[in-house]
């Protein structure tokens, strides 16, 4: 395809900041390629340089290339990095998106082939959960979440409601399958899709319409897939269909970092690649540019206890580095105090920044005591993967009304506003409205006003629906003329939102949620007055804030706090991995469900986030459900080679602050004082 190397190809091939396997992966264009990229081995560099190589040397235009990632943040960063390698003209038309965004792009163009209007609605997890809650006739959140999760896994495994009804083996599966059938019927009637449909439906479309598939294969001539080990069955089928028999793709992944089986990720996809593409070439990236040799040695020794799909061993030229510290603490409060003390002492000695430190944990509940300890010491911290204010359920309820006032054709906003709180419009009426809107290719709001629909429902059913539409119309008229805060407050009073919250929730959470809503109204009033903006202007401002959120995350000088899952793909100079105990890491439920290997991969991900130092902490006892329980250190600590590990706080080990460390600390302080006195003397 590109045998003769042009001068610019030579430039890429001879770059000193690329190692030989990276250069080979960038240059290989003779068929399907799997790049096994270990943690910190420069996989994003390979993808971005390969895009540049495809455009400049392989004669493939940017508009015929798609790079697929798993998060919007990863897509944004990748596009920024490609933008530094190619000119705006060269980059024009390039697709860098998540699987879901690509699926949406396909469906927006081809929706009519599947019987959908082009402006179909996309329901988020909350809206989907509400439909499931109505079908189950329960508001029990855990029950709804479990059924929703099961339906999602079935969709991702390409299992239809009819298929699951036929093979349900117990009452639980039967309930899930019946709910799945009713849920899917409701979505179809609403002309709506959930997140799983954004991948599932393009696959169905391509399988049933070969001419559509051919059009998209010609449009996307080369695919690059990031984090390939996290793909589910549906995503793999989409890749396989788009790449066709030519198999013009580069999949980049690491079987040692597959930590999302619980949400449908299928490691079997790595094995399937070899079966489905016999010409598959495999290139391993094993040189790590992130961590010291000791950290990598610990990671290698832990992951070696898992069966391997592909043999791979990380290595580094960044020096031996410090031993890993394993610190035993008396209890969870002592663990938080110890970590914060060690962090402060290390920062003082090494003149580092707060942003050089990360505290990682298995579950969000572990963060509470650490947040408290950080606040006590006035240490700035930042929660990664925490919920944004605008993502809170009660705020999204208010925003749904604002979105509908701004754009009555916004179907997800229409459904959410009409059902939160319920306006007396039943599910049957909504389904009839959805079906009519689909036939007429109109929005739900517009369809409600048509005589054709109004003749299909009885007057008693139509009345509350028309009252709701008139209410929105009146707000729309006033939204351009009245102060935003006042109008929002009046709207919430008119719909009885506060009373509804207290009816749906226990008193304490209801109070917290109502406080968030009143804060939102106060923000609208202040922002509206300061910037002279209407409620409609502010709705668009919020949409932009939500889109841009997290862009400047790395710029704040604050300790980063994150779950292990949310930390994947990130790196920090100094890492504290807390709660490394049996029952937490590995998680008890995972051990009981035969998921120990996934927990070990999670430990591996945690270890490989660290660049220069890593501290593991565990407790002797921990309070659980109000009672003290004695706990055991994680088996994963034992799997680390003794040469790479130094123990603190346990019998026979060094104290939490060893004598040598104490002396070094004192010497360091003396030097700093001497230096300070000398500089003052010179002044």
XYZ file of C-alpha atoms in Angstrom:
683
model
C 0.000 0.000 0.000
C 2.758 2.434 0.852
C 6.010 0.641 0.062
C 8.056 3.598 -1.111
C 8.839 5.850 1.836
C 8.383 9.531 1.136
C 10.568 12.102 2.940
C 7.840 12.776 5.538
C 7.530 9.017 6.183
C 11.279 8.893 6.809
C 10.823 11.736 9.282
C 8.266 9.712 11.278
C 10.326 6.537 11.014
C 13.501 8.191 12.295
C 12.004 10.275 15.124
C 14.090 9.774 18.287
C 10.973 10.049 20.505
C 9.511 6.878 18.958
C 10.876 3.415 19.808
C 11.106 0.627 17.162
C 7.792 -1.153 18.035
C 5.956 2.219 18.045
C 7.406 3.074 14.618
C 6.449 -0.364 13.288
C 2.857 0.017 14.571
C 2.544 3.475 12.975
C 3.894 2.310 9.626
C 2.098 -1.051 9.313
C -0.711 -0.825 6.727
C -0.766 -4.318 5.202
C -3.878 -5.506 7.044
C -5.486 -5.741 10.486
C -3.216 -4.809 13.401
C -3.487 -5.364 17.155
C -1.154 -3.195 19.247
C -0.780 -4.661 22.745
C 0.053 -1.479 24.605
C 1.144 -1.883 28.231
C 0.415 0.843 30.791
C 2.350 4.055 30.052
C 3.781 2.709 26.780
C 2.676 5.639 24.589
C -0.441 4.220 22.910
C -2.044 7.637 22.268
C 1.189 8.749 20.592
C 0.966 5.702 18.293
C -2.676 6.440 17.361
C -2.106 10.166 16.705
C 1.114 9.619 14.705
C -0.602 6.872 12.723
C -3.438 9.263 11.771
C -0.776 11.722 10.580
C 0.976 8.951 8.615
C -2.304 7.807 6.991
C -3.087 11.354 5.812
C 0.396 12.424 4.702
C 1.885 9.208 3.370
C -0.803 6.592 2.733
C -3.111 8.720 0.585
C -6.106 8.323 2.909
C -7.989 11.563 3.457
C -8.892 12.579 7.023
C -12.625 12.350 6.212
C -12.146 8.604 5.531
C -10.529 7.929 8.932
C -12.247 7.310 12.288
C -10.498 7.053 15.654
C -12.839 5.583 18.273
C -12.367 6.140 22.005
C -14.412 5.356 25.126
C -14.778 8.825 26.654
C -15.413 12.321 25.307
C -12.349 13.505 27.245
C -10.093 10.961 25.481
C -11.569 11.959 22.094
C -10.984 15.651 22.821
C -7.368 15.082 23.900
C -6.680 12.901 20.854
C -8.090 15.529 18.473
C -5.963 18.233 20.141
C -2.812 16.098 19.725
C -3.582 15.306 16.074
C -4.121 19.056 15.581
C -0.462 19.624 16.523
C 0.725 17.155 13.858
C -1.527 18.141 10.936
C -2.716 21.439 9.478
C -6.418 22.451 9.738
C -6.832 21.645 6.030
C -5.317 18.163 6.445
C -7.465 17.387 9.508
C -10.783 18.486 7.939
C -13.476 15.788 8.166
C -11.549 13.522 10.560
C -13.821 11.555 12.922
C -12.506 11.267 16.481
C -15.381 10.188 18.682
C -16.723 7.697 21.196
C -18.503 4.544 20.005
C -21.809 6.135 21.067
C -21.150 9.370 19.139
C -20.254 7.396 16.010
C -23.401 5.288 16.411
C -25.484 8.438 16.785
C -23.887 9.952 13.663
C -24.779 6.810 11.671
C -28.343 6.703 13.025
C -29.028 10.417 12.443
C -28.273 9.838 8.745
C -29.926 6.436 8.360
C -32.793 6.497 10.920
C -35.554 6.149 8.320
C -34.247 2.672 7.337
C -35.137 1.528 10.863
C -38.519 3.283 11.026
C -37.278 6.202 13.150
C -37.556 9.910 12.413
C -34.200 11.686 12.041
C -34.770 13.736 15.215
C -35.259 10.677 17.452
C -34.821 11.160 21.209
C -31.912 9.795 23.229
C -32.818 8.886 26.793
C -30.183 9.074 29.513
C -29.938 6.451 32.289
C -32.327 8.404 34.519
C -35.063 8.727 31.871
C -34.675 5.041 30.957
C -34.812 4.085 34.650
C -38.067 5.998 35.032
C -39.725 3.947 32.269
C -38.481 0.723 33.888
C -39.725 1.955 37.288
C -43.201 2.521 35.787
C -43.233 -0.961 34.199
C -42.135 -2.632 37.442
C -44.555 -0.433 39.428
C -41.849 0.244 42.015
C -39.734 3.209 43.108
C -37.186 0.927 44.812
C -33.978 2.287 43.245
C -31.809 -0.830 43.730
C -34.396 -3.073 42.107
C -34.803 -0.699 39.138
C -31.008 -0.380 38.774
C -30.490 -4.174 38.759
C -33.175 -4.738 36.100
C -31.820 -1.819 34.046
C -28.297 -3.241 34.264
C -29.500 -6.704 33.159
C -31.363 -5.238 30.161
C -28.220 -3.269 29.219
C -26.059 -6.425 29.354
C -28.572 -8.304 27.180
C -28.645 -5.487 24.620
C -24.846 -5.387 24.508
C -24.796 -9.157 23.978
C -27.320 -8.800 21.147
C -30.101 -10.669 22.904
C -33.655 -9.650 21.991
C -36.593 -9.477 24.460
C -38.295 -12.443 22.714
C -35.092 -14.509 22.949
C -34.689 -13.764 26.681
C -38.371 -14.529 27.384
C -37.859 -17.905 25.716
C -34.817 -18.886 27.776
C -35.466 -17.242 31.190
C -34.433 -19.890 33.719
C -35.874 -18.398 36.936
C -38.414 -15.840 38.197
C -35.797 -13.027 38.304
C -34.824 -13.506 34.641
C -38.509 -13.800 33.735
C -39.272 -10.424 35.397
C -36.268 -8.846 33.608
C -37.273 -10.316 30.231
C -40.925 -9.154 30.528
C -39.723 -5.696 31.597
C -37.254 -5.658 28.663
C -40.106 -6.384 26.203
C -42.378 -3.646 27.613
C -39.441 -1.207 27.867
C -38.441 -1.713 24.234
C -42.066 -1.297 23.078
C -42.245 1.993 25.022
C -38.990 3.271 23.462
C -40.266 2.448 19.976
C -43.549 4.240 20.681
C -41.659 7.297 21.989
C -39.366 7.268 18.923
C -36.565 7.097 21.499
C -33.305 5.204 21.974
C -31.167 4.548 25.022
C -27.348 4.568 25.066
C -27.090 0.834 24.280
C -29.293 1.291 21.182
C -26.762 3.751 19.746
C -24.434 0.777 19.130
C -26.968 -2.061 18.749
C -29.146 -0.395 16.105
C -26.305 0.532 13.677
C -25.271 -3.147 13.748
C -28.867 -4.226 12.994
C -29.026 -1.583 10.262
C -25.794 -2.775 8.601
C -26.849 -6.433 8.775
C -30.238 -5.803 7.171
C -29.205 -3.126 4.620
C -26.004 -4.143 2.734
C -26.121 -0.982 0.584
C -26.023 1.202 3.742
C -23.107 -0.835 5.111
C -21.207 -0.445 1.825
C -21.737 3.331 1.919
C -20.252 3.551 5.439
C -17.375 1.182 4.604
C -16.458 3.506 1.716
C -16.802 6.538 3.965
C -14.661 5.121 6.820
C -11.768 3.396 5.071
C -9.511 3.118 8.118
C -10.468 2.640 11.793
C -8.316 3.110 14.896
C -9.847 1.731 18.116
C -8.500 2.841 21.497
C -8.898 0.753 24.727
C -9.926 -2.233 22.596
C -10.024 -4.540 25.649
C -13.064 -2.572 26.909
C -15.265 -3.322 23.873
C -18.460 -5.310 24.372
C -20.020 -7.775 21.929
C -22.039 -5.050 20.168
C -19.062 -2.732 19.730
C -16.948 -5.564 18.333
C -19.665 -6.403 15.771
C -19.816 -2.738 14.715
C -16.024 -2.664 14.165
C -16.112 -5.991 12.297
C -18.899 -4.813 9.957
C -17.304 -1.419 9.249
C -13.855 -2.850 8.504
C -15.267 -5.708 6.361
C -13.052 -8.327 4.745
C -10.239 -5.816 4.151
C -9.776 -5.409 7.910
C -8.165 -1.995 7.587
C -7.886 -1.144 11.263
C -5.520 -0.731 14.190
C -6.886 -1.906 17.543
C -4.916 -0.736 20.570
C -5.484 -2.448 23.898
C -4.091 -4.197 26.956
C -5.610 -7.427 28.277
C -4.015 -6.665 31.677
C -6.150 -3.513 32.022
C -9.559 -5.020 31.239
C -11.593 -3.883 34.279
C -15.108 -3.352 32.896
C -16.646 -6.858 32.675
C -19.400 -5.660 35.027
C -20.678 -3.304 32.334
C -20.390 -5.770 29.458
C -16.730 -5.494 28.314
C -15.745 -8.814 26.771
C -12.078 -9.847 26.842
C -13.009 -12.650 24.466
C -12.962 -9.951 21.746
C -9.141 -10.036 21.832
C -9.217 -13.759 21.060
C -11.960 -13.297 18.441
C -9.763 -10.854 16.511
C -7.287 -13.658 15.815
C -10.082 -15.986 14.654
C -12.022 -13.475 12.545
C -8.907 -11.872 11.010
C -6.376 -14.677 10.379
C -3.922 -12.135 8.870
C -3.909 -10.148 12.133
C -0.474 -8.791 13.021
C 0.376 -8.299 16.715
C 2.892 -5.696 17.913
C 3.716 -5.352 21.623
C 4.579 -2.043 23.300
C 6.421 -3.041 26.502
C 8.649 -0.043 27.188
C 7.008 2.086 29.874
C 7.678 5.856 29.912
C 5.836 6.534 33.168
C 7.127 4.552 36.137
C 10.328 3.499 37.879
C 11.615 -0.084 37.544
C 10.454 -1.032 41.066
C 6.860 0.059 40.409
C 6.829 -1.917 37.142
C 8.387 -4.954 38.833
C 5.562 -4.878 41.415
C 2.934 -4.563 38.667
C 4.493 -7.426 36.666
C 4.695 -9.735 39.708
C 1.026 -9.129 40.637
C -0.402 -9.585 37.122
C 1.737 -12.703 36.541
C -0.756 -14.533 38.802
C -3.477 -14.142 36.140
C -3.697 -16.510 33.125
C -2.428 -14.607 30.067
C -3.914 -14.169 26.606
C -0.619 -12.632 25.461
C 2.734 -12.654 27.247
C 3.932 -9.117 27.969
C 6.382 -7.662 30.498
C 6.772 -3.931 31.094
C 10.225 -2.418 31.471
C 11.554 1.095 31.967
C 14.725 3.170 31.635
C 13.665 5.561 34.412
C 15.889 4.056 37.116
C 15.239 1.667 40.008
C 13.252 4.115 42.168
C 12.075 3.880 45.766
C 10.702 0.653 47.249
C 6.924 0.465 47.495
C 5.691 1.266 51.009
C 3.054 -1.025 52.594
C 1.647 0.748 55.661
C -0.444 -0.986 58.342
C -2.884 1.328 60.156
C -4.943 0.724 63.308
C -8.313 1.563 61.745
C -9.873 3.600 58.928
C -9.621 6.952 60.758
C -5.955 6.263 61.530
C -5.464 5.307 57.848
C -6.782 8.726 56.707
C -4.628 10.614 59.263
C -1.510 8.577 58.371
C -1.876 9.118 54.615
C -2.394 12.878 55.018
C 0.595 13.170 57.417
C 2.853 11.214 55.051
C 1.646 13.273 52.102
C 2.359 16.580 53.889
C 5.799 15.420 55.101
C 6.728 14.203 51.600
C 5.532 17.460 50.035
C 7.531 19.547 52.522
C 10.722 17.534 52.032
C 10.581 17.284 48.257
C 9.124 20.748 47.506
C 6.388 19.211 45.356
C 2.891 20.487 44.491
C -0.403 19.128 45.851
C -1.330 18.098 42.301
C 1.600 15.642 42.325
C -0.370 13.378 44.691
C -3.316 11.039 44.148
C -5.355 9.017 46.636
C -6.955 6.028 44.883
C -9.619 3.687 46.268
C -11.852 0.768 45.252
C -15.198 2.355 46.209
C -16.481 5.931 46.570
C -17.530 5.321 50.199
C -13.827 5.152 51.186
C -13.312 8.812 50.248
C -15.399 10.359 53.067
C -12.814 10.092 55.906
C -10.017 11.253 53.588
C -12.017 14.289 52.464
C -12.555 15.130 56.136
C -8.826 14.745 56.945
C -7.864 16.884 53.916
C -10.336 19.606 54.925
C -9.027 19.527 58.527
C -5.520 20.266 57.199
C -6.858 22.849 54.684
C -5.412 20.809 51.808
C -7.080 21.493 48.431
C -8.389 18.349 46.736
C -10.292 17.444 43.610
C -12.643 14.500 43.162
C -12.214 12.720 39.840
C -15.302 11.159 38.326
C -17.449 12.964 40.897
C -20.948 14.055 39.928
C -21.248 17.490 38.396
C -23.883 19.858 39.870
C -25.682 19.936 36.509
C -25.727 16.105 36.449
C -27.735 15.814 39.661
C -31.183 14.298 39.068
C -33.118 17.187 40.591
C -31.137 19.774 38.580
C -31.734 17.806 35.367
C -35.458 17.878 36.185
C -35.402 21.708 36.312
C -33.228 21.863 33.177
C -35.731 19.592 31.324
C -38.407 22.302 31.743
C -35.917 24.988 30.677
C -34.906 22.950 27.604
C -38.545 22.429 26.641
C -39.313 26.150 26.996
C -36.281 26.876 24.784
C -37.106 24.166 22.226
C -40.568 22.519 22.347
C -39.311 19.910 19.838
C -36.854 18.482 22.423
C -38.550 15.093 22.953
C -36.440 13.779 25.909
C -37.095 17.093 27.712
C -40.828 16.786 26.898
C -41.038 13.254 28.359
C -39.054 14.192 31.474
C -40.998 17.399 32.167
C -44.377 15.739 31.568
C -43.586 12.898 33.993
C -41.657 14.834 36.689
C -43.879 15.352 38.590
C -46.570 13.417 36.689
C -49.136 15.706 35.081
C -51.931 13.098 34.994
C -50.971 11.829 31.519
C -50.910 8.016 31.434
C -48.420 5.703 29.734
C -51.036 4.603 27.154
C -51.640 8.224 26.059
C -47.885 8.810 25.819
C -47.414 5.667 23.713
C -50.210 6.753 21.340
C -48.611 10.198 21.109
C -45.181 8.671 20.398
C -46.585 6.377 17.727
C -48.483 9.239 16.020
C -45.411 11.547 16.187
C -43.301 8.808 14.542
C -45.772 8.335 11.679
C -46.025 12.083 11.089
C -42.281 12.709 11.676
C -43.148 15.440 14.215
C -41.989 16.184 17.736
C -44.201 14.957 20.615
C -45.121 18.568 21.479
C -46.154 19.388 17.890
C -48.025 16.066 17.491
C -50.098 16.751 20.641
C -51.605 19.819 18.911
C -52.670 17.936 15.744
C -56.331 17.027 15.229
C -55.340 13.600 13.913
C -53.866 12.675 17.279
C -56.573 14.397 19.332
C -59.235 12.192 17.684
C -57.334 9.060 18.836
C -57.688 9.758 22.569
C -60.633 10.397 24.852
C -61.314 13.913 26.154
C -60.395 12.904 29.734
C -56.975 11.666 28.555
C -56.369 14.647 26.285
C -57.206 17.367 28.812
C -54.152 17.038 31.158
C -51.850 16.769 28.133
C -53.188 19.972 26.568
C -53.024 21.770 29.932
C -49.335 20.853 30.137
C -48.664 22.105 26.571
C -50.453 25.405 27.294
C -48.408 25.780 30.490
C -45.177 25.403 28.468
C -46.447 27.849 25.826
C -47.174 30.493 28.471
C -43.724 30.012 30.044
C -42.111 30.297 26.613
C -43.790 33.674 26.031
C -42.757 34.947 29.483
C -39.195 33.537 29.333
C -38.069 36.272 26.934
C -39.641 39.066 28.997
C -39.300 38.259 32.719
C -36.313 37.796 35.083
C -34.990 34.219 34.871
C -34.803 33.525 38.624
C -38.329 34.757 39.370
C -39.823 32.786 36.483
C -37.976 29.587 37.485
C -39.190 29.920 41.105
C -42.779 30.480 39.929
C -42.555 27.508 37.559
C -41.363 25.165 40.357
C -44.211 26.358 42.579
C -46.761 25.799 39.792
C -45.643 22.186 39.202
C -45.476 21.437 42.957
C -41.879 20.208 42.697
C -40.954 20.639 46.398
C -44.001 18.681 47.629
C -43.340 15.970 45.019
C -39.691 15.627 46.164
C -40.772 15.070 49.786
C -43.352 12.556 48.581
C -40.778 10.559 46.566
C -37.799 10.688 48.967
C -36.997 10.277 52.650
C -36.968 13.678 54.466
C -33.163 14.131 54.581
C -32.371 13.425 50.886
C -35.475 15.404 49.877
C -34.187 18.374 51.878
C -30.711 18.110 50.274
C -32.238 17.913 46.788
C -34.566 20.873 47.362
C -31.564 22.878 48.653
C -29.767 22.128 45.332
C -32.841 23.295 43.404
C -33.060 26.570 45.357
C -29.302 27.080 44.788
C -29.957 26.594 41.069
C -32.763 29.191 41.104
C -30.492 31.625 42.988
C -27.760 31.048 40.369
C -30.247 31.709 37.540
C -31.381 34.938 39.241
C -27.819 36.163 39.853
C -26.463 35.170 36.430
C -29.555 36.470 34.625
C -29.286 39.856 36.309
C -25.483 40.192 36.035
C -25.310 39.219 32.338
C -28.783 40.496 31.345
C -29.776 37.005 30.174
C -33.221 35.456 29.814
C -34.106 31.936 30.946
C -33.679 30.793 27.326
C -30.176 32.368 27.098
C -29.210 30.660 30.362
C -30.423 27.248 29.129
C -27.923 27.486 26.271
C -25.216 28.664 28.718
C -25.819 25.551 30.868
C -25.612 23.259 27.814
C -22.214 24.788 27.024
C -20.991 24.537 30.659
C -21.982 20.843 30.724
C -20.164 20.183 27.437
C -16.989 21.950 28.534
C -16.918 20.623 32.109
C -13.679 18.908 33.074
C -11.572 20.581 30.392
C -9.323 22.350 32.867
C -9.294 19.492 35.379
C -5.527 19.080 35.329
C -4.681 22.745 35.994
C -5.719 23.022 39.662
C -3.033 22.531 42.332
C -4.969 20.016 44.407
C -4.607 16.425 45.610
C -6.502 14.170 43.195
C -8.980 11.693 44.676
C -10.334 8.963 42.443
C -11.737 5.461 42.276
C -9.432 2.957 40.600
C -11.869 2.637 37.680
C -11.914 6.421 37.091
C -8.097 6.629 37.360
C -7.502 4.394 34.334
C -5.528 6.230 31.658
C -4.188 8.804 34.154
C -0.820 9.100 35.907
C 0.490 10.820 39.036
C 4.022 11.271 40.448
C 3.022 9.962 43.912
C 0.159 7.550 44.577
C -1.491 6.388 47.803
C -3.554 3.266 47.108
C -5.743 2.896 50.205
C -7.804 0.029 51.636
C -5.677 -2.759 50.132
C -7.482 -5.394 52.206
C -9.346 -8.625 51.630
C -13.010 -7.702 51.118
C -12.179 -4.296 49.602
C -9.410 -5.025 47.052
C -10.170 -7.758 46.076
C -13.829 -6.908 46.609
C -15.668 -9.657 48.518
C -18.544 -9.889 46.026
C -16.109 -10.191 43.110
C -14.231 -13.020 44.841
C -17.529 -14.854 45.482
C -18.634 -14.329 41.851
C -15.404 -15.702 40.376
C -14.120 -12.239 39.340
C -10.775 -12.383 41.193
C -8.786 -11.968 37.956
C -10.603 -8.700 37.197
C -9.823 -7.449 40.737
C -6.144 -8.297 40.172
C -6.223 -6.283 36.937
C -7.710 -3.412 38.955
C -4.772 -3.639 41.397
C -2.421 -3.639 38.374
C -4.124 -0.473 37.042
C -3.688 1.172 40.478
C 0.013 0.294 40.729
C 0.773 1.505 37.196
C -0.762 4.963 37.820
C 2.328 5.806 39.943
C 5.364 7.446 38.347
C 7.867 7.836 41.205
C 6.419 6.550 44.488
C 3.645 4.212 45.578
C 2.235 3.690 49.080
C -0.259 0.898 49.845
C -2.270 1.198 53.059
C -4.448 -1.297 54.952
C -6.088 -1.488 58.384
C -6.052 -3.991 61.257
C -9.750 -3.345 61.920
C -12.444 -1.447 60.094
C -15.938 -0.347 61.068
C -18.592 -2.053 58.953
C -22.333 -1.561 59.484
C -21.556 0.097 62.831
C -19.431 -2.805 64.149
C -15.675 -3.306 64.334
C -14.300 -6.138 62.188
C -10.731 -7.413 62.057
C -9.501 -7.499 58.460
C -6.624 -9.090 56.533
C -4.156 -7.344 54.188
C -4.909 -7.913 50.503
C -3.456 -11.063 48.942
C -2.151 -8.749 46.195
C 0.426 -7.243 48.622
C 1.891 -10.723 49.148
C 2.181 -11.144 45.379
C 4.648 -8.230 45.189
C 8.277 -9.340 45.325
C 9.840 -8.720 48.770
C 12.766 -6.839 47.204
C 10.386 -4.147 45.938
C 8.408 -3.761 49.172
C 9.078 -2.115 52.518
C 6.600 -2.661 55.406
C 5.687 -0.030 58.020
C 3.637 -0.156 61.203
C 3.222 -3.906 61.562
C 4.998 -6.022 64.251
C 8.612 -6.680 63.255
C 8.488 -4.008 60.519
C 9.698 -0.435 60.614
C 7.575 2.079 62.602
C 5.324 4.426 60.621
C 8.212 6.912 60.650
C 11.513 5.026 60.781
C 14.563 6.337 62.660
C 16.445 6.841 59.402
C 13.517 8.731 57.892
C 13.264 10.830 61.063
C 16.993 11.694 60.875
C 16.734 12.495 57.149
C 13.718 14.685 57.809
C 15.495 16.585 60.597
C 18.589 17.041 58.430
C 16.415 18.320 55.610
C 14.663 20.794 57.910
C 18.014 22.002 59.331
C 19.334 22.617 55.813
C 16.197 24.591 54.912
C 16.495 26.692 58.095
C 20.229 27.342 57.468
C 19.475 28.385 53.887
C 16.663 30.696 55.070
C 18.889 32.307 57.749
C 21.749 32.803 55.252
C 19.454 34.475 52.715
C 18.032 36.734 55.468
C 21.606 37.594 56.595
C 22.547 38.527 53.025
C 19.516 40.827 52.819
